[in-house]
């Protein structure tokens, strides 16, 4: 199989390494989230890539929390991240690591570089350091502290570690190249002082390594062979390699790919946190969010998410994926598995005045895509509900559903004709009186009538009442990342709650293991806050693209 499949460039690198018996053909990747927010779709892409490659090449994947910035990190995020990865269908077995587990080792690496004359303590302020760094087109200037003796550097660095200095007073920098056109090589900072309690190491440390000094070394400590990250780290790669070479540690290799961008979707934890903090959404798992937890709550399956991650492929250049690509994969997946049911979201009562029976049972399929799910019988009587929008008192052109004097077919039941409209005092429609065509029963119709539309309905005395929540895109523009002020681009109509939806009585026992299709209305999933007394369904997605209608 693998012969005919087109390999992406990362697979090519890995296969070449295997051919050359690099690291004895061993493949070891890692997924390195910073626990400063919930995982989003972009992370899902990275998870599927890292765990997927390991599965494909018989390797392993570590979960490593990149927890070097105590100010923004929290155990709540650690727990949520683990839950999300498991839900997606991947497992790191016993390889759950934390960059903070390596603080002692990293400290010793720093001393090793000081001893080699490759790192120095700088007393300059952050502003001074930034000024001395200069601009890419001309060399920066050397810090007056750059030529401190090794002994002095060792002593000062120990002092930093022991809490002798205040935050911002001193940093440890790598002695590299202040004239490099790559700004990351202009004596990058390795350690800064932070008197912040860490969620794992408490107050043991008051110096913390920067991303650049922690990430590559953590890869190396874990024997990671292929360290896959997103393109913004391309310019960090020479530094990644410089630390590994000068420390003479395991040569992990960094490989960059383009991050996943999706239309109408923000993929920055910082901005998602702002949405949560400023209550623009109802928490990290608000179904409009692009987080894995929100996607789960909405009712999307892990299979669909994995399929999407594979379908978008691996690119070397930034691109933006159309939202329809995501939606179509979700729909195709749900179409196969969802149990069909009729539900009227905005009910309009109908009395069928010539219907003679107390009740009849109509047979309907549970899922035409999956005959094994069988059929069920639903009740029909003279009292039913239809969708308010399926009736128009004065039908516009091309409206072929119910209107005065006209006929429509009720799915799996009879053809009815609207005889009379009964109104409230304020002129709004209270209910309809209809008649039914006696010999028009679905499956044995001999009426010869051909209504132009089929609509769904629910029998009024057996049905149950539930709440349904409908969602639309959170943003009104396709490129929300380009706007600093998210308030100005929120879609005001992204959420709608209907509390009087009428559902088939079997939905009383709806369960969160099942995806439902409410015929003509979309795919629905039980919300996490739903109770037996107060059923709440989230619409996962509409049946077909209704955006822009
Ligand atoms: P954010 O910008 O949302 O804070 P991040 O890259 O800072 O994202 P991390 O927790 O550091 O978040 O990321 C963990 C891993 O997920 C990294 O390897 C990162 O490259 C990858 N990742 C993050 N966002 C995306 C994305 N949009 N597409 C693909 N991979 C991503
Ligand atoms: Mg990050």
Tab-separated table of N, CA and C in Angstrom, residues 298-416:
chain	number	residue	atom	x	y	z
A	298	UNK	N	-19.931	19.545	20.955
A	298	UNK	CA	-20.824	19.774	19.821
A	298	UNK	C	-21.337	18.472	19.240
A	299	UNK	N	-20.590	17.398	19.428
A	299	UNK	CA	-21.046	16.111	18.911
A	299	UNK	C	-20.252	15.587	17.729
A	300	UNK	N	-19.192	16.299	17.368
A	300	UNK	CA	-18.317	15.797	16.308
A	300	UNK	C	-17.572	14.583	16.857
A	301	UNK	N	-17.344	13.590	16.012
A	301	UNK	CA	-16.680	12.377	16.503
A	301	UNK	C	-15.156	12.505	16.358
A	302	UNK	N	-14.413	11.755	17.184
A	302	UNK	CA	-12.950	11.776	17.019
A	302	UNK	C	-12.528	11.249	15.650
A	303	UNK	N	-13.324	10.317	15.092
A	303	UNK	CA	-12.993	9.795	13.759
A	303	UNK	C	-13.011	10.919	12.725
A	304	UNK	N	-14.036	11.778	12.802
A	304	UNK	CA	-14.140	12.869	11.828
A	304	UNK	C	-12.971	13.842	11.992
A	305	UNK	N	-12.599	14.107	13.228
A	305	UNK	CA	-11.508	15.039	13.473
A	305	UNK	C	-10.183	14.467	12.948
A	306	UNK	N	-9.971	13.182	13.169
A	306	UNK	CA	-8.743	12.551	12.653
A	306	UNK	C	-8.735	12.557	11.133
A	307	UNK	N	-9.914	12.310	10.561
A	307	UNK	CA	-9.978	12.302	9.098
A	307	UNK	C	-9.659	13.691	8.546
A	308	UNK	N	-10.157	14.717	9.215
A	308	UNK	CA	-9.863	16.085	8.784
A	308	UNK	C	-8.367	16.360	8.876
A	309	UNK	N	-7.764	15.962	9.980
A	309	UNK	CA	-6.330	16.218	10.180
A	309	UNK	C	-5.514	15.564	9.065
A	310	UNK	N	-5.938	14.382	8.623
A	310	UNK	CA	-5.226	13.711	7.540
A	310	UNK	C	-5.521	14.399	6.209
A	311	UNK	N	-6.780	14.760	6.013
A	311	UNK	CA	-7.190	15.314	4.721
A	311	UNK	C	-6.508	16.654	4.411
A	312	UNK	N	-6.198	17.438	5.430
A	312	UNK	CA	-5.584	18.748	5.139
A	312	UNK	C	-4.118	18.599	4.747
A	313	UNK	N	-3.517	17.450	5.017
A	313	UNK	CA	-2.153	17.198	4.563
A	313	UNK	C	-1.110	17.997	5.317
A	314	UNK	N	0.127	17.851	4.870
A	314	UNK	CA	1.259	18.523	5.502
A	314	UNK	C	1.833	19.494	4.489
A	315	UNK	N	1.824	20.758	4.830
A	315	UNK	CA	2.332	21.759	3.887
A	315	UNK	C	3.591	22.406	4.437
A	316	UNK	N	4.396	22.925	3.501
A	316	UNK	CA	5.584	23.660	3.921
A	316	UNK	C	5.344	25.160	3.908
A	317	UNK	N	4.229	25.569	3.340
A	317	UNK	CA	3.923	26.998	3.288
A	317	UNK	C	2.582	27.267	3.944
A	318	UNK	N	2.464	28.427	4.560
A	318	UNK	CA	1.209	28.816	5.210
A	318	UNK	C	0.060	28.763	4.213
A	319	UNK	N	-1.074	28.251	4.658
A	319	UNK	CA	-2.276	28.282	3.826
A	319	UNK	C	-3.489	28.330	4.742
A	320	UNK	N	-4.646	28.564	4.149
A	320	UNK	CA	-5.876	28.614	4.946
A	320	UNK	C	-6.848	27.589	4.378
A	321	UNK	N	-7.335	26.709	5.234
A	321	UNK	CA	-8.262	25.669	4.793
A	321	UNK	C	-9.692	26.223	4.830
A	322	UNK	N	-10.467	25.884	3.797
A	322	UNK	CA	-11.863	26.349	3.759
A	322	UNK	C	-12.677	25.613	4.818
A	323	UNK	N	-13.577	26.375	5.451
A	323	UNK	CA	-14.419	25.781	6.488
A	323	UNK	C	-15.274	24.644	5.912
A	324	UNK	N	-15.652	24.771	4.642
A	324	UNK	CA	-16.513	23.742	4.038
A	324	UNK	C	-15.807	22.381	4.028
A	325	UNK	N	-14.491	22.389	3.983
A	325	UNK	CA	-13.766	21.113	3.995
A	325	UNK	C	-14.001	20.388	5.336
A	326	UNK	N	-13.901	21.151	6.388
A	326	UNK	CA	-14.154	20.597	7.724
A	326	UNK	C	-15.610	20.126	7.831
A	327	UNK	N	-16.529	21.021	7.466
A	327	UNK	CA	-17.957	20.714	7.592
A	327	UNK	C	-18.336	19.466	6.786
A	328	UNK	N	-17.798	19.349	5.582
A	328	UNK	CA	-18.168	18.210	4.737
A	328	UNK	C	-17.704	16.890	5.331
A	329	UNK	N	-16.536	16.900	5.941
A	329	UNK	CA	-16.034	15.672	6.567
A	329	UNK	C	-16.909	15.308	7.770
A	330	UNK	N	-17.278	16.318	8.544
A	330	UNK	CA	-18.139	16.074	9.709
A	330	UNK	C	-19.490	15.518	9.251
A	331	UNK	N	-20.066	16.118	8.210
A	331	UNK	CA	-21.367	15.650	7.709
A	331	UNK	C	-21.298	14.234	7.169
A	332	UNK	N	-20.265	13.945	6.396
A	332	UNK	CA	-20.161	12.608	5.795
A	332	UNK	C	-20.047	11.557	6.894
A	333	UNK	N	-19.314	11.877	7.940
A	333	UNK	CA	-19.153	10.950	9.060
A	333	UNK	C	-20.486	10.744	9.780
A	334	UNK	N	-21.179	11.840	10.082
A	334	UNK	CA	-22.439	11.733	10.827
A	334	UNK	C	-23.528	11.070	9.988
A	335	UNK	N	-23.495	11.324	8.686
A	335	UNK	CA	-24.497	10.717	7.816
A	335	UNK	C	-24.468	9.196	7.930
A	336	UNK	N	-23.270	8.651	8.102
A	336	UNK	CA	-23.143	7.194	8.182
A	336	UNK	C	-23.675	6.647	9.512
A	337	UNK	N	-23.473	7.403	10.583
A	337	UNK	CA	-23.729	6.809	11.903
A	337	UNK	C	-24.970	7.349	12.630
A	338	UNK	N	-25.496	8.493	12.182
A	338	UNK	CA	-26.544	9.128	12.990
A	338	UNK	C	-27.876	8.395	12.892
A	339	UNK	N	-28.541	8.257	14.020
A	339	UNK	CA	-29.886	7.696	14.079
A	339	UNK	C	-30.878	8.794	13.696
A	340	UNK	N	-31.753	8.482	12.742
A	340	UNK	CA	-32.709	9.481	12.261
A	340	UNK	C	-33.904	9.574	13.207
A	341	UNK	N	-34.381	10.787	13.375
A	341	UNK	CA	-35.577	10.974	14.179
A	341	UNK	C	-36.256	12.248	13.693
A	342	UNK	N	-37.558	12.385	13.991
A	342	UNK	CA	-38.216	13.626	13.610
A	342	UNK	C	-38.333	14.508	14.838
A	343	UNK	N	-38.018	15.777	14.655
A	343	UNK	CA	-38.090	16.741	15.742
A	343	UNK	C	-38.554	18.061	15.151
A	344	UNK	N	-39.477	18.700	15.843
A	344	UNK	CA	-39.983	19.989	15.378
A	344	UNK	C	-39.424	21.056	16.315
A	345	UNK	N	-38.571	21.900	15.799
A	345	UNK	CA	-37.846	22.838	16.671
A	345	UNK	C	-38.708	24.028	17.077
A	346	UNK	N	-39.543	24.485	16.135
A	346	UNK	CA	-40.383	25.663	16.402
A	346	UNK	C	-41.811	25.261	16.026
A	347	UNK	N	-42.578	24.688	16.987
A	347	UNK	CA	-43.792	23.964	16.635
A	347	UNK	C	-44.996	24.834	16.267
A	348	UNK	N	-45.743	24.350	15.285
A	348	UNK	CA	-47.041	24.917	14.915
A	348	UNK	C	-48.031	23.749	14.963
A	349	UNK	N	-49.104	23.920	15.766
A	349	UNK	CA	-50.040	22.820	15.977
A	349	UNK	C	-51.012	22.687	14.798
A	350	UNK	N	-51.283	21.432	14.455
A	350	UNK	CA	-52.252	21.142	13.396
A	350	UNK	C	-53.298	20.165	13.932
A	351	UNK	N	-54.560	20.446	13.646
A	351	UNK	CA	-55.609	19.464	13.921
A	351	UNK	C	-56.136	18.975	12.579
A	352	UNK	N	-56.134	17.661	12.398
A	352	UNK	CA	-56.611	17.082	11.135
A	352	UNK	C	-58.058	16.661	11.364
A	353	UNK	N	-58.986	17.510	10.949
A	353	UNK	CA	-60.362	17.351	11.428
A	353	UNK	C	-61.108	16.151	10.847
A	354	UNK	N	-60.669	15.620	9.706
A	354	UNK	CA	-61.375	14.453	9.159
A	354	UNK	C	-60.663	13.131	9.460
A	355	UNK	N	-59.654	13.166	10.314
A	355	UNK	CA	-58.919	11.919	10.603
A	355	UNK	C	-59.699	11.086	11.618
A	356	UNK	N	-60.103	9.852	11.247
A	356	UNK	CA	-61.059	9.108	12.071
A	356	UNK	C	-60.424	8.266	13.177
A	357	UNK	N	-59.126	7.976	13.055
A	357	UNK	CA	-58.533	7.036	14.014
A	357	UNK	C	-58.035	7.750	15.256
A	358	UNK	N	-57.993	6.991	16.346
A	358	UNK	CA	-57.357	7.512	17.561
A	358	UNK	C	-55.853	7.597	17.319
A	359	UNK	N	-55.333	6.491	16.790
A	359	UNK	CA	-53.886	6.450	16.553
A	359	UNK	C	-53.560	5.397	15.502
A	360	UNK	N	-52.539	5.675	14.712
A	360	UNK	CA	-51.985	4.672	13.801
A	360	UNK	C	-50.477	4.708	13.982
A	361	UNK	N	-49.829	3.590	13.656
A	361	UNK	CA	-48.360	3.545	13.812
A	361	UNK	C	-47.712	3.483	12.446
A	362	UNK	N	-46.777	4.369	12.238
A	362	UNK	CA	-46.121	4.474	10.938
A	362	UNK	C	-44.692	3.949	11.056
A	363	UNK	N	-44.301	3.147	10.054
A	363	UNK	CA	-42.974	2.538	10.118
A	363	UNK	C	-41.932	3.449	9.454
A	364	UNK	N	-40.844	3.699	10.172
A	364	UNK	CA	-39.753	4.503	9.579
A	364	UNK	C	-38.406	3.839	9.866
A	365	UNK	N	-37.464	4.111	8.968
A	365	UNK	CA	-36.119	3.547	9.125
A	365	UNK	C	-35.327	4.361	10.145
A	366	UNK	N	-34.508	3.673	10.916
A	366	UNK	CA	-33.670	4.393	11.883
A	366	UNK	C	-32.456	5.049	11.230
A	367	UNK	N	-31.906	4.364	10.217
A	367	UNK	CA	-30.818	4.986	9.473
A	367	UNK	C	-30.685	4.291	8.125
A	368	UNK	N	-31.205	4.938	7.072
A	368	UNK	CA	-31.166	4.304	5.743
A	368	UNK	C	-29.738	3.969	5.300
A	369	UNK	N	-28.724	4.619	5.893
A	369	UNK	CA	-27.326	4.335	5.536
A	369	UNK	C	-26.834	3.060	6.210
A	370	UNK	N	-27.594	2.596	7.193
A	370	UNK	CA	-27.137	1.452	7.970
A	370	UNK	C	-28.339	0.577	8.315
A	371	UNK	N	-28.719	-0.308	7.373
A	371	UNK	CA	-29.944	-1.119	7.546
A	371	UNK	C	-29.942	-1.902	8.859
A	372	UNK	N	-28.803	-2.204	9.403
A	372	UNK	CA	-28.749	-2.966	10.653
A	372	UNK	C	-29.412	-2.246	11.826
A	373	UNK	N	-29.557	-0.926	11.705
A	373	UNK	CA	-30.192	-0.188	12.796
A	373	UNK	C	-31.709	-0.407	12.806
A	374	UNK	N	-32.243	-1.016	11.739
A	374	UNK	CA	-33.644	-1.423	11.749
A	374	UNK	C	-34.660	-0.300	11.561
A	375	UNK	N	-35.884	-0.621	11.951
A	375	UNK	CA	-36.995	0.323	11.768
A	375	UNK	C	-37.715	0.511	13.089
A	376	UNK	N	-38.541	1.517	13.151
A	376	UNK	CA	-39.352	1.718	14.354
A	376	UNK	C	-40.727	2.225	13.928
A	377	UNK	N	-41.674	2.160	14.858
A	377	UNK	CA	-43.020	2.667	14.590
A	377	UNK	C	-43.247	3.947	15.356
A	378	UNK	N	-43.749	4.947	14.645
A	378	UNK	CA	-44.037	6.215	15.335
A	378	UNK	C	-45.539	6.499	15.253
A	379	UNK	N	-46.074	7.108	16.301
A	379	UNK	CA	-47.525	7.321	16.336
A	379	UNK	C	-47.960	8.484	15.437
A	380	UNK	N	-49.202	8.341	14.916
A	380	UNK	CA	-49.811	9.414	14.133
A	380	UNK	C	-51.248	9.576	14.621
A	381	UNK	N	-51.683	10.836	14.811
A	381	UNK	CA	-53.070	11.061	15.226
A	381	UNK	C	-53.558	12.359	14.601
A	382	UNK	N	-54.715	12.822	15.021
A	382	UNK	CA	-55.239	14.060	14.415
A	382	UNK	C	-54.571	15.316	14.963
A	383	UNK	N	-53.736	15.139	16.015
A	383	UNK	CA	-53.023	16.287	16.595
A	383	UNK	C	-51.534	16.141	16.312
A	384	UNK	N	-51.001	17.004	15.511
A	384	UNK	CA	-49.561	16.924	15.231
A	384	UNK	C	-48.939	18.319	15.277
A	385	UNK	N	-47.624	18.335	15.334
A	385	UNK	CA	-46.883	19.593	15.180
A	385	UNK	C	-46.083	19.538	13.887
A	386	UNK	N	-46.036	20.690	13.212
A	386	UNK	CA	-45.072	20.827	12.111
A	386	UNK	C	-44.213	22.053	12.414
A	387	UNK	N	-43.202	22.232	11.649
A	387	UNK	CA	-42.291	23.371	11.812
A	387	UNK	C	-43.008	24.641	11.335
A	388	UNK	N	-42.992	25.661	12.168
A	388	UNK	CA	-43.643	26.923	11.825
A	388	UNK	C	-43.198	27.436	10.445
A	389	UNK	N	-41.928	27.257	10.135
A	389	UNK	CA	-41.426	27.785	8.860
A	389	UNK	C	-41.874	26.939	7.668
A	390	UNK	N	-42.531	25.801	7.930
A	390	UNK	CA	-43.026	24.987	6.814
A	390	UNK	C	-44.427	25.412	6.389
A	391	UNK	N	-44.937	26.474	6.998
A	391	UNK	CA	-46.243	27.024	6.592
A	391	UNK	C	-46.085	28.503	6.242
A	392	UNK	N	-46.744	28.917	5.155
A	392	UNK	CA	-46.785	30.341	4.818
A	392	UNK	C	-48.205	30.697	4.427
A	393	UNK	N	-48.742	31.670	5.135
A	393	UNK	CA	-50.130	32.041	4.852
A	393	UNK	C	-50.244	32.635	3.452
A	394	UNK	N	-49.256	33.438	3.089
A	394	UNK	CA	-49.226	33.964	1.721
A	394	UNK	C	-47.919	33.520	1.099
A	395	UNK	N	-47.952	32.358	0.467
A	395	UNK	CA	-46.687	31.765	-0.001
A	395	UNK	C	-45.984	32.630	-1.047
A	396	UNK	N	-44.690	32.769	-0.865
A	396	UNK	CA	-43.905	33.492	-1.862
A	396	UNK	C	-43.643	32.531	-3.014
A	397	UNK	N	-43.146	33.054	-4.088
A	397	UNK	CA	-42.821	32.236	-5.258
A	397	UNK	C	-41.845	31.126	-4.835
A	398	UNK	N	-42.050	29.939	-5.361
A	398	UNK	CA	-41.187	28.786	-5.077
A	398	UNK	C	-41.329	28.242	-3.661
A	399	UNK	N	-42.328	28.662	-2.929
A	399	UNK	CA	-42.584	28.039	-1.629
A	399	UNK	C	-43.581	26.904	-1.861
A	400	UNK	N	-43.132	25.662	-1.696
A	400	UNK	CA	-43.975	24.516	-2.047
A	400	UNK	C	-44.411	23.701	-0.838
A	401	UNK	N	-44.274	24.275	0.339
A	401	UNK	CA	-44.711	23.530	1.509
A	401	UNK	C	-46.165	23.898	1.814
A	402	UNK	N	-46.549	23.911	3.068
A	402	UNK	CA	-47.978	24.076	3.340
A	402	UNK	C	-48.418	25.541	3.258
A	403	UNK	N	-49.576	25.748	2.616
A	403	UNK	CA	-50.197	27.077	2.597
A	403	UNK	C	-51.695	26.868	2.398
A	404	UNK	N	-52.527	27.854	2.685
A	404	UNK	CA	-53.980	27.652	2.639
A	404	UNK	C	-54.446	27.055	1.306
A	405	UNK	N	-55.198	25.951	1.398
A	405	UNK	CA	-55.741	25.299	0.206
A	405	UNK	C	-54.772	24.344	-0.461
A	406	UNK	N	-53.494	24.362	-0.032
A	406	UNK	CA	-52.490	23.522	-0.694
A	406	UNK	C	-52.168	22.255	0.089
A	407	UNK	N	-51.533	21.315	-0.632
A	407	UNK	CA	-51.208	20.036	-0.002
A	407	UNK	C	-49.705	19.872	0.204
A	408	UNK	N	-49.384	19.021	1.152
A	408	UNK	CA	-47.989	18.670	1.410
A	408	UNK	C	-47.997	17.236	1.935
A	409	UNK	N	-46.881	16.512	1.729
A	409	UNK	CA	-46.826	15.166	2.315
A	409	UNK	C	-46.134	15.213	3.665
A	410	UNK	N	-46.733	14.531	4.627
A	410	UNK	CA	-46.076	14.344	5.924
A	410	UNK	C	-45.208	13.097	5.811
A	411	UNK	N	-43.944	13.243	6.085
A	411	UNK	CA	-42.983	12.151	5.956
A	411	UNK	C	-43.517	10.863	6.613
A	412	UNK	N	-43.523	9.782	5.867
A	412	UNK	CA	-43.912	8.453	6.360
A	412	UNK	C	-45.378	8.361	6.774
A	413	UNK	N	-46.195	9.374	6.411
A	413	UNK	CA	-47.608	9.346	6.813
A	413	UNK	C	-48.493	9.760	5.617
A	414	UNK	N	-49.367	10.721	5.835
A	414	UNK	CA	-50.360	11.060	4.811
A	414	UNK	C	-50.077	12.403	4.151
A	415	UNK	N	-50.845	12.634	3.079
A	415	UNK	CA	-50.869	13.972	2.478
A	415	UNK	C	-51.959	14.759	3.210
A	416	UNK	N	-51.652	16.002	3.561
A	416	UNK	CA	-52.677	16.836	4.195
A	416	UNK	C	-52.882	18.126	3.391
